[in-house]
CSV table of C-alpha atoms in Angstrom, one decimal:
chain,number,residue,atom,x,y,z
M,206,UNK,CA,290.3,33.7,96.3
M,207,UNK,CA,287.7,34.3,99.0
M,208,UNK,CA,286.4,31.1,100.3
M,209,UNK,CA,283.1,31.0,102.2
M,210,UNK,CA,282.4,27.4,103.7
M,211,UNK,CA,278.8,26.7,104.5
M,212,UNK,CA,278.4,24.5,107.9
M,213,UNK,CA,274.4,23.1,107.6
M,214,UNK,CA,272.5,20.4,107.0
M,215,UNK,CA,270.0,22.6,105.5
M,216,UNK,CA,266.2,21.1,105.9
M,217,UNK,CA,267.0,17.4,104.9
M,218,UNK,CA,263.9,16.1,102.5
M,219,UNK,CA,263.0,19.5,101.1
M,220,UNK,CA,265.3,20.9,97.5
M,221,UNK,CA,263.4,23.8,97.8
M,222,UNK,CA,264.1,24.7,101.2
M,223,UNK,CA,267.9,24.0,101.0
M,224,UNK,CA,267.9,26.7,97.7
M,225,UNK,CA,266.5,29.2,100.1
M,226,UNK,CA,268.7,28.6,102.3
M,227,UNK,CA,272.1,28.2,99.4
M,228,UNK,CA,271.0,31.8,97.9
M,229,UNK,CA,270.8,33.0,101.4
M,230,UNK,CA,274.4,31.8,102.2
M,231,UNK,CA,275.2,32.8,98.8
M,232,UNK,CA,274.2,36.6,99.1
M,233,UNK,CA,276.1,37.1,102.7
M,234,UNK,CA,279.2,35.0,101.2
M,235,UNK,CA,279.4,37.2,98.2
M,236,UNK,CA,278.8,40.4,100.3
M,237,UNK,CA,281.8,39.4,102.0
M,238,UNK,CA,283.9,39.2,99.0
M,239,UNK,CA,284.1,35.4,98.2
M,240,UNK,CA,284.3,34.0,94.7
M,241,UNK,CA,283.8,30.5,96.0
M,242,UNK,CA,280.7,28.8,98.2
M,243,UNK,CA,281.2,25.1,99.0
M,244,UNK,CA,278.4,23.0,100.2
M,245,UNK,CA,278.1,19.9,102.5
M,246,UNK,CA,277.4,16.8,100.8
M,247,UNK,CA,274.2,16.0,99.6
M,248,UNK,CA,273.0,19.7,101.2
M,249,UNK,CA,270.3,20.0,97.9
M,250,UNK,CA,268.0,17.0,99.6
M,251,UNK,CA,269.8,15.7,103.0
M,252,UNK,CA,271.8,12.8,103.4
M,253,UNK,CA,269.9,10.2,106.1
M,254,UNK,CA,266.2,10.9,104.1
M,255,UNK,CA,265.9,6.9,103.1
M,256,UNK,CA,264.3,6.3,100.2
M,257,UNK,CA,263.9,10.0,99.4
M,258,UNK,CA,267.5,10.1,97.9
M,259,UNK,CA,266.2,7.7,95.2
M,260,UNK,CA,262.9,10.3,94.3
M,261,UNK,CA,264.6,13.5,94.3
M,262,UNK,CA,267.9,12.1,92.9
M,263,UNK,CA,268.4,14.1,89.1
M,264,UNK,CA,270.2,14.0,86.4
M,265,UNK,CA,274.0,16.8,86.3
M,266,UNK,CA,271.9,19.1,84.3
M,267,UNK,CA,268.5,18.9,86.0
M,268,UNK,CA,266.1,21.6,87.8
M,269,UNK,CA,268.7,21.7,90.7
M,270,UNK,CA,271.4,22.5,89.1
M,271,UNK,CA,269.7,25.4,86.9
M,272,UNK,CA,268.5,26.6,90.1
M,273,UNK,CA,272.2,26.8,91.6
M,274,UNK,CA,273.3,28.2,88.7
M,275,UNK,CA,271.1,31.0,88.8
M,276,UNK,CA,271.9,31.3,92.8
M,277,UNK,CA,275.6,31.8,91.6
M,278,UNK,CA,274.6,34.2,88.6
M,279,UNK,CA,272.5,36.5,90.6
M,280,UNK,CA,275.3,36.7,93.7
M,281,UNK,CA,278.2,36.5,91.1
M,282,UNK,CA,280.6,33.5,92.9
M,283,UNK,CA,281.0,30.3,91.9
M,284,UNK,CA,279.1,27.2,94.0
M,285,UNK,CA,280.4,24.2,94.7
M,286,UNK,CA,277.3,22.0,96.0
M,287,UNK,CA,276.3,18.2,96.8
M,288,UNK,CA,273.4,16.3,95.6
M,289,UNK,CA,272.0,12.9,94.6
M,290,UNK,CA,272.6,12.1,90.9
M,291,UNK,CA,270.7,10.0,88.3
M,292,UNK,CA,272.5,8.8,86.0
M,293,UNK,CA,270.8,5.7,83.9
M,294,UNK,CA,269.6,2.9,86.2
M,295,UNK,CA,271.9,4.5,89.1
M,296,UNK,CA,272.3,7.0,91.9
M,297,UNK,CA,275.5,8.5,92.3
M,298,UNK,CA,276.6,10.6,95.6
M,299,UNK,CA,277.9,13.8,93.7
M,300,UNK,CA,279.1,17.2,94.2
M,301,UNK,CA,279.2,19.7,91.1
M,302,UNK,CA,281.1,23.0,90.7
M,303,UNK,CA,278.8,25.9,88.7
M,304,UNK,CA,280.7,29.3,88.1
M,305,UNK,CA,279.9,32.6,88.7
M,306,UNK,CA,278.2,32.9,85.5
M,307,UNK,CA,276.1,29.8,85.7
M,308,UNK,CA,278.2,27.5,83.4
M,309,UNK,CA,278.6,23.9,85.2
M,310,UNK,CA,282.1,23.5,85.5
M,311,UNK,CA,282.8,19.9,87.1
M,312,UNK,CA,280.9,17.2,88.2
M,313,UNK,CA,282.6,14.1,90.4
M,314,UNK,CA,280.6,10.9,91.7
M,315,UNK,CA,281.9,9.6,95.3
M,316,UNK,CA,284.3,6.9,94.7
M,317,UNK,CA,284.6,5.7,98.4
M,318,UNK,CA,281.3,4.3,99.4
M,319,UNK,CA,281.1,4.7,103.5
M,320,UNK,CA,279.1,2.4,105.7
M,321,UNK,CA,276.1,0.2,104.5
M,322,UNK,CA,273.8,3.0,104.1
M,323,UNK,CA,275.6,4.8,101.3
M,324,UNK,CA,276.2,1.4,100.0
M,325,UNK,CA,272.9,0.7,99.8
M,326,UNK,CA,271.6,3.7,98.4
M,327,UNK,CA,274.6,4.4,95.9
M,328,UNK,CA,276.2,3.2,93.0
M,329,UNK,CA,280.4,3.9,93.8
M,330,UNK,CA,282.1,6.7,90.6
M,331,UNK,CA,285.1,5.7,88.7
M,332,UNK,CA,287.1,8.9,87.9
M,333,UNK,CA,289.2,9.6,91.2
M,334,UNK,CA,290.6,13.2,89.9
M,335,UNK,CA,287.9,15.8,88.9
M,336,UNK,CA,289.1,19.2,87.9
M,337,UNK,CA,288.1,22.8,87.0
M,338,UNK,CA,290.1,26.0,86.2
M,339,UNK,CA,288.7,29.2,88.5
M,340,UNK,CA,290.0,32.4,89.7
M,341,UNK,CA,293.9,31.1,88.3
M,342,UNK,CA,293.5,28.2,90.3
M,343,UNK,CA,293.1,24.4,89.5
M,344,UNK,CA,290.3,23.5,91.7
M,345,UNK,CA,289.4,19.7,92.4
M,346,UNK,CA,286.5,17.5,94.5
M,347,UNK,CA,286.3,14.5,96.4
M,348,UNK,CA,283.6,13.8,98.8
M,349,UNK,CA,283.9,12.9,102.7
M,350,UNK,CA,285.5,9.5,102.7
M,351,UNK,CA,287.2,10.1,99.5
M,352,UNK,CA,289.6,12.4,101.4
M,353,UNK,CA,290.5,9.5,104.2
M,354,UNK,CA,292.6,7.4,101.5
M,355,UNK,CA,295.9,9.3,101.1
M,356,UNK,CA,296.5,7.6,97.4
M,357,UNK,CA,292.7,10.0,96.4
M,358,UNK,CA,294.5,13.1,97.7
M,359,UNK,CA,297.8,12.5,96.1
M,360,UNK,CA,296.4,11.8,93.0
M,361,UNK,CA,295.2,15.2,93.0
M,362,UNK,CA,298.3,16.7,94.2
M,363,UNK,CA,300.1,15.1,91.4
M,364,UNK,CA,297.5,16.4,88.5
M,365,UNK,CA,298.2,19.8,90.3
M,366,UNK,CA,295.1,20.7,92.2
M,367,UNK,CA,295.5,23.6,94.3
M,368,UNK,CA,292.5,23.7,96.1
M,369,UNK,CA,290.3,20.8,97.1
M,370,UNK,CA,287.1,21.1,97.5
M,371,UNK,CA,285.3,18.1,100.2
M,372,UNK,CA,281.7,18.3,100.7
M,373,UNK,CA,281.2,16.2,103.9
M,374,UNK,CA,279.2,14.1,106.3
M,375,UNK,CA,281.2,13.8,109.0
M,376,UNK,CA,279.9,12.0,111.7
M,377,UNK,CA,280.8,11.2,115.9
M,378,UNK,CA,282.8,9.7,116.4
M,379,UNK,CA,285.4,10.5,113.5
M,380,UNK,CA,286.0,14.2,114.4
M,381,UNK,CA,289.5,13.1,114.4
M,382,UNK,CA,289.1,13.3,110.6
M,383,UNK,CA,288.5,16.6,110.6
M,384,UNK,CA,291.1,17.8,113.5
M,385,UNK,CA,293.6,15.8,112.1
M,386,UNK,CA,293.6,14.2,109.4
M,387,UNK,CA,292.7,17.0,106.5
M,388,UNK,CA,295.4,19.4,107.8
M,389,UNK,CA,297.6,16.6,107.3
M,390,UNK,CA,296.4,15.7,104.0
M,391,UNK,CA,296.5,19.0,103.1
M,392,UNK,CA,300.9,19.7,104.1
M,393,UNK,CA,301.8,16.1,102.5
M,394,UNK,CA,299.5,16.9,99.2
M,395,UNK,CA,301.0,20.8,99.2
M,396,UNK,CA,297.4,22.4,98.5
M,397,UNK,CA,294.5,23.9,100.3
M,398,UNK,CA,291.5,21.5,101.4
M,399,UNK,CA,288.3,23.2,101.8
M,400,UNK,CA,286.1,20.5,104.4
M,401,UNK,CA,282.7,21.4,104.9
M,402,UNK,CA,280.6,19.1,107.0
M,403,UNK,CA,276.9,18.8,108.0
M,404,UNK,CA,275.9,19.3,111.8
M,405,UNK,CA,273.3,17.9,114.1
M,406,UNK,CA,271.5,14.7,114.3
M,407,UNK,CA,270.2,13.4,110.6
M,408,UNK,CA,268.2,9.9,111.0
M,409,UNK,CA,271.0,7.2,113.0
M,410,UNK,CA,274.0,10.1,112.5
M,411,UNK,CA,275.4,12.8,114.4
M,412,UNK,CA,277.4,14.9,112.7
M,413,UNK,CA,280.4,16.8,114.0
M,414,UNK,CA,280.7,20.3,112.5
M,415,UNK,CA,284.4,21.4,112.7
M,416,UNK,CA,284.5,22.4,108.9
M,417,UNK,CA,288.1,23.3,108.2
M,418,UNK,CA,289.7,25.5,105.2
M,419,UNK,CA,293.5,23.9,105.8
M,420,UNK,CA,296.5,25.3,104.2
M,421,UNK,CA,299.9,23.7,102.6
M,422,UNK,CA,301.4,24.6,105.7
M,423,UNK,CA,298.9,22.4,107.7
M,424,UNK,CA,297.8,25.4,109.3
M,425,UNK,CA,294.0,25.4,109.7
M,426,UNK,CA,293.1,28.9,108.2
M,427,UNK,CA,289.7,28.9,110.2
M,428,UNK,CA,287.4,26.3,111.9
M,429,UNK,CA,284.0,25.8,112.8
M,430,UNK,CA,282.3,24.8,116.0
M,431,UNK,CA,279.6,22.3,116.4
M,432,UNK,CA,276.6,24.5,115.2
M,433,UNK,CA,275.7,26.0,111.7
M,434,UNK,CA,277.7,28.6,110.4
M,435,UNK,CA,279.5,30.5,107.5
M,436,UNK,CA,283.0,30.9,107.3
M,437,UNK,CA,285.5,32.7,105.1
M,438,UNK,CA,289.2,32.4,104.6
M,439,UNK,CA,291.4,32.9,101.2
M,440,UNK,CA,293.5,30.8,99.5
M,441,UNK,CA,296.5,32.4,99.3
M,442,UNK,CA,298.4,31.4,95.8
M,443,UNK,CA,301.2,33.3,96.7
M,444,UNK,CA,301.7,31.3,99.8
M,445,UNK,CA,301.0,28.2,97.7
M,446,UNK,CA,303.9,28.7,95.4
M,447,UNK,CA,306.2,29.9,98.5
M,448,UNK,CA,304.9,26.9,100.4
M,449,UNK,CA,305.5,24.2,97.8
M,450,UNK,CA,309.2,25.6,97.0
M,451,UNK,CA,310.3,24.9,100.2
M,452,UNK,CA,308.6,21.7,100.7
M,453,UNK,CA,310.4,18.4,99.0
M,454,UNK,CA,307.8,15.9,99.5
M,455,UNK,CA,306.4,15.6,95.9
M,456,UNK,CA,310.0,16.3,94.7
M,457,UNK,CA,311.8,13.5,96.9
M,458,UNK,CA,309.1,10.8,96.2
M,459,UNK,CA,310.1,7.4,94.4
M,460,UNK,CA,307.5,5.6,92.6
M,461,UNK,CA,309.3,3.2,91.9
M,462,UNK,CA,309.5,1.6,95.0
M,463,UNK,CA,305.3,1.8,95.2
M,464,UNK,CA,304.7,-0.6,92.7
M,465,UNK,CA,303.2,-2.6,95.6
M,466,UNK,CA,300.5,0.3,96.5
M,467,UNK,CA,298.2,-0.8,93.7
């Protein structure tokens, strides 16, 4: 499946802006054969915007995501996205999945809280493994931090993700994350890892760019710069299945002896 990573950080305050800009991306990522668009996180509103997370913050099913879904109906690929969600009394940092056809698909709540400003603008999600079925392939999320804790990523490899989707905000000086780290996560978890930051300065961040679509071999398939910009690589299942014959690690684990882990 054609994979089309959109690097922005969009125009942060403004949900009507960042649509314009989504069904922009949306139309040249579909032109260009992908099935899949995966979003920053929190590209509907912006991430640094204060107390604005709190005001444009809305429910799974609310005006944003009708409005994604009919992005990803008109364009025909499926759109993976981040945004502020009310739930109740409390905000959740969340990125949902809509298909090709409109129908929400998955919707997971960041379980790793970064910093003192998400803490104090979000309420932490319970459910660590978030799944979908599209295109033949099991497709999870995490966002941004999530991805940093190796237990998150095995958790998915173990319920047999193929393809991880991170919406991110990345920021200087943790590029390392991004260089390093996901390409790593990606060969020890034997799937792909789709990373798609935000760029530029955004209230007291500066965010690094260098989204990454990394493969089971560790191989980044493609990698962005510093700047906005749309990228495309496939994930390959073929080379999946190849990749995750020949490679024992999930095979040649023990559990038992990681009792102490949790």
């Amino acid at each position: 499946m054609r994979t089309a990573l959109l690097q922005s950080s969009g125009r942060p305050g403004s949900t009507v802006e960042n649509l314009k800009l989504l069904d922009e991306a949306a139309g040249r990522a579909a032109a260009a054969g992908a099935g899949l668009l995966v979003t920053p996180e929190m590209f509907l509103t912006g991430y640094a915007i204060g107390d604005g997370i709190a005001r444009l913050a809305e429910p799974a099913d609310g005006d944003g995501a009708d409005a994604v879904a009919d992005i990803a109906g008109r364009h025909g690929l499926a759109i993976a996205y981040g945004y502020p969600e009310r739930a109740a009394d409390a905000v959740f940092n969340s990125a949902q999945l809509i298909s090709a056809d409109g129908t929400r698909l998955a919707n997971y709540r960041k379980t790793h809280l970064f910093g003192p400003f998400e803490r104090d603008h979000f309420t932490p999600g319970e459910q660590p493994v978030v799944q979908a079925e599209l295109a033949g392939l099991r497709v999870g999320i995490m966002i941004c931090y999530d991805v940093e804790f190796p237990e998150n990523v095995r958790a998915h490899a173990l319920a047999g993700t193929d393809l991880l989707l991170v919406p991110t905000a990345q920021m200087h000086p943790f590029q390392f994350v991004a260089e390093a780290v996901v390409p790593v996560r990606a060969f020890e978890n034997q799937l792909y890892v789709a990373y798609v930051n935000r760029v530029g300065r955004e209230g007291e961040f500066d965010f690094v760019g260098l989204s990454t679509l990394a493969g089971p071999d560790g191989i980044a398939r493609v990698r962005a710069g510093l700047g906005e910009e749309l990228l495309l690589a496939d994930v390959d299942a073929g080379l999946l299945a190849a990749s995750r014959a020949a490679n024992p690690y999930l095979t040649d684990r023990r559990p038992g002896l990681y009792g102490s882990l949790s």
